[in-house]
Amino acid sequence: MYGLIGKMNIAPGERDAVIAILLEGTQAMPGCRSYVVAKDPANADAIWITEVWDSAELHHASLALPGVQQAIARARPHITGFGERFETEPVGGY
Amino acid sequence: MYGLIGKMNIAPGERDAVIAILLEGTQAMPGCRSYVVAKDPANADAIWITEVWDSAELHHASLALPGVQQAIARARPHITGFGERFETEPVGGY
């Protein structure tokens, strides 16, 4: 399995809108076992995204999905940068 | 909801054993929506744990569950420290 933990910085006031875009655009991604979007309670302009994929290849392939491409296009103007980013190798859990 | 992202450092050679202990001890935790254990591909002696809970209170309560207490007791001798730790506020996903 392949995992990602990442922090995204959002323009002030746009966090809820970006969260909605991400949740809408990531519902049907082959090979994605988990995609959780969270607010950063310590930073009103940041979110955390944690992902579990069957493989890194399927994660990369997802970036070409029409729904994901649309979400990226809609969210991008509000993304001001990226914070921590960790790749992981999930081995179990639920 | 309440989320945790954390890195745990494990004594050399004990990572797989600790992962097994954690996965076994965290299967039935009231209020826990997700508990994923992952290897750190960049560090053979580290793991990442990502958690999604209905509330911080239920997370705290879980630490008193017999199965969790046993897992902590068994894993503790092999834990050498903790790395990054982030609290989050999950808002959606799967």
PDB file of C-alpha atoms in Angstrom:
ATOM      1  CA  MET A   1       0.000   0.000   0.000  1.00  0.00           C
ATOM      2  CA  TYR A   2       0.957   3.625  -0.414  1.00  0.00           C
ATOM      3  CA  GLY A   3       0.090   6.448   1.942  1.00  0.00           C
ATOM      4  CA  LEU A   4       0.305  10.203   1.958  1.00  0.00           C
ATOM      5  CA  ILE A   5       0.045  12.667   4.823  1.00  0.00           C
ATOM      6  CA  GLY A   6       0.101  16.276   3.741  1.00  0.00           C
ATOM      7  CA  LYS A   7      -0.704  19.777   4.840  1.00  0.00           C
ATOM      8  CA  MET A   8      -2.136  22.362   2.484  1.00  0.00           C
ATOM      9  CA  ASN A   9      -2.285  26.083   3.128  1.00  0.00           C
ATOM     10  CA  ILE A  10      -5.404  27.886   1.929  1.00  0.00           C
ATOM     11  CA  ALA A  11      -6.179  31.539   1.310  1.00  0.00           C
ATOM     12  CA  PRO A  12      -7.942  33.167   4.286  1.00  0.00           C
ATOM     13  CA  GLY A  13     -11.665  32.540   4.252  1.00  0.00           C
ATOM     14  CA  GLU A  14     -11.513  29.866   1.567  1.00  0.00           C
ATOM     15  CA  ARG A  15     -10.869  26.769   3.668  1.00  0.00           C
ATOM     16  CA  ASP A  16     -14.437  25.478   3.780  1.00  0.00           C
ATOM     17  CA  ALA A  17     -14.815  25.999   0.039  1.00  0.00           C
ATOM     18  CA  VAL A  18     -11.624  24.082  -0.701  1.00  0.00           C
ATOM     19  CA  ILE A  19     -12.639  21.263   1.633  1.00  0.00           C
ATOM     20  CA  ALA A  20     -15.965  20.945  -0.191  1.00  0.00           C
ATOM     21  CA  ILE A  21     -14.211  20.868  -3.558  1.00  0.00           C
ATOM     22  CA  LEU A  22     -11.785  18.192  -2.404  1.00  0.00           C
ATOM     23  CA  LEU A  23     -14.449  15.993  -0.847  1.00  0.00           C
ATOM     24  CA  GLU A  24     -16.603  16.214  -3.955  1.00  0.00           C
ATOM     25  CA  GLY A  25     -13.768  15.482  -6.363  1.00  0.00           C
ATOM     26  CA  THR A  26     -12.238  12.508  -4.593  1.00  0.00           C
ATOM     27  CA  GLN A  27     -15.203  10.195  -4.139  1.00  0.00           C
ATOM     28  CA  ALA A  28     -14.563   7.678  -6.901  1.00  0.00           C
ATOM     29  CA  MET A  29     -10.856   7.025  -7.226  1.00  0.00           C
ATOM     30  CA  PRO A  30      -9.837   3.467  -8.160  1.00  0.00           C
ATOM     31  CA  GLY A  31      -7.414   2.009  -5.663  1.00  0.00           C
ATOM     32  CA  CYS A  32      -8.084   4.622  -2.990  1.00  0.00           C
ATOM     33  CA  ARG A  33      -8.882   2.995   0.322  1.00  0.00           C
ATOM     34  CA  SER A  34      -9.057   6.129   2.411  1.00  0.00           C
ATOM     35  CA  TYR A  35      -9.073   9.874   1.763  1.00  0.00           C
ATOM     36  CA  VAL A  36      -9.671  11.997   4.841  1.00  0.00           C
ATOM     37  CA  VAL A  37      -9.766  15.782   4.860  1.00  0.00           C
ATOM     38  CA  ALA A  38      -9.263  17.535   8.203  1.00  0.00           C
ATOM     39  CA  LYS A  39      -9.068  21.081   9.411  1.00  0.00           C
ATOM     40  CA  ASP A  40      -5.908  22.093  11.214  1.00  0.00           C
ATOM     41  CA  PRO A  41      -7.205  23.235  14.623  1.00  0.00           C
ATOM     42  CA  ALA A  42      -4.003  25.235  15.094  1.00  0.00           C
ATOM     43  CA  ASN A  43      -4.246  27.140  11.816  1.00  0.00           C
ATOM     44  CA  ALA A  44      -7.509  28.453  10.364  1.00  0.00           C
ATOM     45  CA  ASP A  45      -5.920  28.548   6.915  1.00  0.00           C
ATOM     46  CA  ALA A  46      -4.618  24.986   6.739  1.00  0.00           C
ATOM     47  CA  ILE A  47      -5.934  21.505   6.136  1.00  0.00           C
ATOM     48  CA  TRP A  48      -4.506  18.025   6.474  1.00  0.00           C
ATOM     49  CA  ILE A  49      -5.136  15.302   3.937  1.00  0.00           C
ATOM     50  CA  THR A  50      -4.385  11.663   4.734  1.00  0.00           C
ATOM     51  CA  GLU A  51      -4.615   9.052   2.016  1.00  0.00           C
ATOM     52  CA  VAL A  52      -4.290   5.275   1.737  1.00  0.00           C
ATOM     53  CA  TRP A  53      -3.870   3.747  -1.727  1.00  0.00           C
ATOM     54  CA  ASP A  54      -3.409   0.239  -3.029  1.00  0.00           C
ATOM     55  CA  SER A  55      -0.258   1.467  -4.780  1.00  0.00           C
ATOM     56  CA  ALA A  56       1.680   4.594  -5.662  1.00  0.00           C
ATOM     57  CA  GLU A  57       0.827   3.921  -9.319  1.00  0.00           C
ATOM     58  CA  LEU A  58      -2.902   4.136  -8.622  1.00  0.00           C
ATOM     59  CA  HIS A  59      -2.371   7.356  -6.714  1.00  0.00           C
ATOM     60  CA  HIS A  60      -0.490   8.853  -9.641  1.00  0.00           C
ATOM     61  CA  ALA A  61      -3.144   7.618 -12.076  1.00  0.00           C
ATOM     62  CA  SER A  62      -5.847   9.321 -10.025  1.00  0.00           C
ATOM     63  CA  LEU A  63      -4.409  12.717 -10.860  1.00  0.00           C
ATOM     64  CA  ALA A  64      -5.613  12.216 -14.432  1.00  0.00           C
ATOM     65  CA  LEU A  65      -9.202  11.382 -13.478  1.00  0.00           C
ATOM     66  CA  PRO A  66     -11.662  14.004 -14.792  1.00  0.00           C
ATOM     67  CA  GLY A  67     -13.207  14.554 -11.342  1.00  0.00           C
ATOM     68  CA  VAL A  68      -9.811  15.011  -9.758  1.00  0.00           C
ATOM     69  CA  GLN A  69      -8.609  17.297 -12.526  1.00  0.00           C
ATOM     70  CA  GLN A  70     -11.704  19.450 -12.051  1.00  0.00           C
ATOM     71  CA  ALA A  71     -11.168  19.561  -8.294  1.00  0.00           C
ATOM     72  CA  ILE A  72      -7.537  20.587  -8.747  1.00  0.00           C
ATOM     73  CA  ALA A  73      -8.518  23.316 -11.196  1.00  0.00           C
ATOM     74  CA  ARG A  74     -11.190  24.673  -8.856  1.00  0.00           C
ATOM     75  CA  ALA A  75      -9.083  24.474  -5.692  1.00  0.00           C
ATOM     76  CA  ARG A  76      -5.783  25.671  -7.079  1.00  0.00           C
ATOM     77  CA  PRO A  77      -6.555  29.430  -7.022  1.00  0.00           C
ATOM     78  CA  HIS A  78      -7.166  29.171  -3.274  1.00  0.00           C
ATOM     79  CA  ILE A  79      -4.107  27.094  -2.394  1.00  0.00           C
ATOM     80  CA  THR A  80      -1.305  29.273  -1.116  1.00  0.00           C
ATOM     81  CA  GLY A  81       1.235  26.546  -0.479  1.00  0.00           C
ATOM     82  CA  PHE A  82       2.053  23.192   1.008  1.00  0.00           C
ATOM     83  CA  GLY A  83       3.399  22.320   4.430  1.00  0.00           C
ATOM     84  CA  GLU A  84       4.581  19.009   5.760  1.00  0.00           C
ATOM     85  CA  ARG A  85       4.367  16.052   3.402  1.00  0.00           C
ATOM     86  CA  PHE A  86       5.127  12.459   4.344  1.00  0.00           C
ATOM     87  CA  GLU A  87       4.914   9.327   2.232  1.00  0.00           C
ATOM     88  CA  THR A  88       4.041   6.195   4.164  1.00  0.00           C
ATOM     89  CA  GLU A  89       3.613   2.486   3.622  1.00  0.00           C
ATOM     90  CA  PRO A  90       0.336   1.508   5.321  1.00  0.00           C
ATOM     91  CA  VAL A  91       0.346  -2.054   6.576  1.00  0.00           C
ATOM     92  CA  GLY A  92      -2.932  -2.446   8.420  1.00  0.00           C
ATOM     93  CA  GLY A  93      -5.791  -0.952  10.303  1.00  0.00           C
ATOM     94  CA  TYR A  94      -9.190   0.263   9.254  1.00  0.00           C
TER      95      TYR A  94
ATOM     96  CA  MET B   1     -14.411  14.582  14.905  1.00  0.00           C
ATOM     97  CA  TYR B   2     -10.927  14.349  16.298  1.00  0.00           C
ATOM     98  CA  GLY B   3      -7.844  13.211  14.429  1.00  0.00           C
ATOM     99  CA  LEU B   4      -4.286  12.336  15.247  1.00  0.00           C
ATOM    100  CA  ILE B   5      -1.261  11.979  13.002  1.00  0.00           C
ATOM    101  CA  GLY B   6       1.825  10.763  14.790  1.00  0.00           C
ATOM    102  CA  LYS B   7       5.226   9.233  14.260  1.00  0.00           C
ATOM    103  CA  MET B   8       6.668   6.645  16.622  1.00  0.00           C
ATOM    104  CA  ASN B   9      10.291   5.568  16.749  1.00  0.00           C
ATOM    105  CA  ILE B  10      10.930   1.874  17.394  1.00  0.00           C
ATOM    106  CA  ALA B  11      14.000  -0.022  18.536  1.00  0.00           C
ATOM    107  CA  PRO B  12      15.932  -1.518  15.592  1.00  0.00           C
ATOM    108  CA  GLY B  13      14.482  -4.839  14.497  1.00  0.00           C
ATOM    109  CA  GLU B  14      11.271  -4.469  16.492  1.00  0.00           C
ATOM    110  CA  ARG B  15       9.118  -2.532  14.049  1.00  0.00           C
ATOM    111  CA  ASP B  16       7.129  -5.464  12.698  1.00  0.00           C
ATOM    112  CA  ALA B  17       6.506  -6.756  16.222  1.00  0.00           C
ATOM    113  CA  VAL B  18       5.238  -3.377  17.398  1.00  0.00           C
ATOM    114  CA  ILE B  19       3.007  -3.026  14.340  1.00  0.00           C
ATOM    115  CA  ALA B  20       1.463  -6.418  15.072  1.00  0.00           C
ATOM    116  CA  ILE B  21       0.859  -5.459  18.707  1.00  0.00           C
ATOM    117  CA  LEU B  22      -0.774  -2.181  17.723  1.00  0.00           C
ATOM    118  CA  LEU B  23      -3.013  -3.713  15.070  1.00  0.00           C
ATOM    119  CA  GLU B  24      -4.143  -6.428  17.445  1.00  0.00           C
ATOM    120  CA  GLY B  25      -4.823  -4.078  20.332  1.00  0.00           C
ATOM    121  CA  THR B  26      -6.770  -1.422  18.459  1.00  0.00           C
ATOM    122  CA  GLN B  27      -9.495  -3.420  16.744  1.00  0.00           C
ATOM    123  CA  ALA B  28     -12.456  -2.668  19.007  1.00  0.00           C
ATOM    124  CA  MET B  29     -12.306   0.924  20.172  1.00  0.00           C
ATOM    125  CA  PRO B  30     -15.651   2.702  20.600  1.00  0.00           C
ATOM    126  CA  GLY B  31     -15.776   5.905  18.586  1.00  0.00           C
ATOM    127  CA  CYS B  32     -12.761   5.081  16.454  1.00  0.00           C
ATOM    128  CA  ARG B  33     -13.563   5.491  12.778  1.00  0.00           C
ATOM    129  CA  SER B  34     -10.102   4.851  11.422  1.00  0.00           C
ATOM    130  CA  TYR B  35      -6.792   3.632  12.810  1.00  0.00           C
ATOM    131  CA  VAL B  36      -4.093   3.095  10.194  1.00  0.00           C
ATOM    132  CA  VAL B  37      -0.571   1.920  10.944  1.00  0.00           C
ATOM    133  CA  ALA B  38       2.093   2.581   8.314  1.00  0.00           C
ATOM    134  CA  LYS B  39       5.777   1.977   7.966  1.00  0.00           C
ATOM    135  CA  ASP B  40       7.940   5.013   7.335  1.00  0.00           C
ATOM    136  CA  PRO B  41       9.640   4.189   4.026  1.00  0.00           C
ATOM    137  CA  ALA B  42      12.384   6.695   4.860  1.00  0.00           C
ATOM    138  CA  ASN B  43      13.222   5.235   8.276  1.00  0.00           C
ATOM    139  CA  ALA B  44      13.290   1.499   9.029  1.00  0.00           C
ATOM    140  CA  ASP B  45      12.791   2.242  12.717  1.00  0.00           C
ATOM    141  CA  ALA B  46       9.721   4.454  12.499  1.00  0.00           C
ATOM    142  CA  ILE B  47       5.991   4.114  11.976  1.00  0.00           C
ATOM    143  CA  TRP B  48       3.162   6.520  11.323  1.00  0.00           C
ATOM    144  CA  ILE B  49      -0.223   6.182  12.967  1.00  0.00           C
ATOM    145  CA  THR B  50      -3.230   8.106  11.662  1.00  0.00           C
ATOM    146  CA  GLU B  51      -6.468   8.088  13.613  1.00  0.00           C
ATOM    147  CA  VAL B  52     -10.002   9.423  13.181  1.00  0.00           C
ATOM    148  CA  TRP B  53     -12.284   9.527  16.227  1.00  0.00           C
ATOM    149  CA  ASP B  54     -15.810  10.704  16.867  1.00  0.00           C
ATOM    150  CA  SER B  55     -14.417  12.931  19.617  1.00  0.00           C
ATOM    151  CA  ALA B  56     -11.291  13.659  21.632  1.00  0.00           C
ATOM    152  CA  GLU B  57     -13.100  12.291  24.671  1.00  0.00           C
ATOM    153  CA  LEU B  58     -13.564   8.889  23.051  1.00  0.00           C
ATOM    154  CA  HIS B  59      -9.911   8.865  22.080  1.00  0.00           C
ATOM    155  CA  HIS B  60      -8.886   9.578  25.649  1.00  0.00           C
ATOM    156  CA  ALA B  61     -11.296   6.949  26.962  1.00  0.00           C
ATOM    157  CA  SER B  62      -9.762   4.355  24.646  1.00  0.00           C
ATOM    158  CA  LEU B  63      -6.498   4.543  26.542  1.00  0.00           C
ATOM    159  CA  ALA B  64      -8.214   2.816  29.453  1.00  0.00           C
ATOM    160  CA  LEU B  65      -9.560  -0.105  27.402  1.00  0.00           C
ATOM    161  CA  PRO B  66      -8.028  -3.417  28.502  1.00  0.00           C
ATOM    162  CA  GLY B  67      -6.932  -4.324  24.980  1.00  0.00           C
ATOM    163  CA  VAL B  68      -5.296  -0.949  24.487  1.00  0.00           C
ATOM    164  CA  GLN B  69      -3.647  -1.073  27.909  1.00  0.00           C
ATOM    165  CA  GLN B  70      -2.210  -4.476  27.056  1.00  0.00           C
ATOM    166  CA  ALA B  71      -0.944  -3.232  23.704  1.00  0.00           C
ATOM    167  CA  ILE B  72       0.707  -0.225  25.332  1.00  0.00           C
ATOM    168  CA  ALA B  73       2.374  -2.435  27.935  1.00  0.00           C
ATOM    169  CA  ARG B  74       3.681  -4.826  25.291  1.00  0.00           C
ATOM    170  CA  ALA B  75       4.832  -2.161  22.840  1.00  0.00           C
ATOM    171  CA  ARG B  76       6.322   0.308  25.303  1.00  0.00           C
ATOM    172  CA  PRO B  77       9.677  -1.488  25.813  1.00  0.00           C
ATOM    173  CA  HIS B  78      10.309  -1.213  22.067  1.00  0.00           C
ATOM    174  CA  ILE B  79       9.301   2.430  21.653  1.00  0.00           C
ATOM    175  CA  THR B  80      12.331   4.698  21.662  1.00  0.00           C
ATOM    176  CA  GLY B  81      10.534   7.978  21.187  1.00  0.00           C
ATOM    177  CA  PHE B  82       7.988  10.031  19.325  1.00  0.00           C
ATOM    178  CA  GLY B  83       8.419  12.239  16.294  1.00  0.00           C
ATOM    179  CA  GLU B  84       5.965  14.581  14.674  1.00  0.00           C
ATOM    180  CA  ARG B  85       2.508  14.748  16.212  1.00  0.00           C
ATOM    181  CA  PHE B  86      -0.421  16.682  14.803  1.00  0.00           C
ATOM    182  CA  GLU B  87      -3.963  16.948  16.071  1.00  0.00           C
ATOM    183  CA  THR B  88      -6.577  17.448  13.374  1.00  0.00           C
ATOM    184  CA  GLU B  89     -10.291  18.008  12.993  1.00  0.00           C
ATOM    185  CA  PRO B  90     -11.487  15.579  10.309  1.00  0.00           C
ATOM    186  CA  VAL B  91     -14.469  16.881   8.388  1.00  0.00           C
ATOM    187  CA  GLY B  92     -15.061  14.308   5.679  1.00  0.00           C
ATOM    188  CA  GLY B  93     -13.804  11.592   3.440  1.00  0.00           C
ATOM    189  CA  TYR B  94     -13.724   7.845   3.759  1.00  0.00           C
TER     190      TYR B  94
END
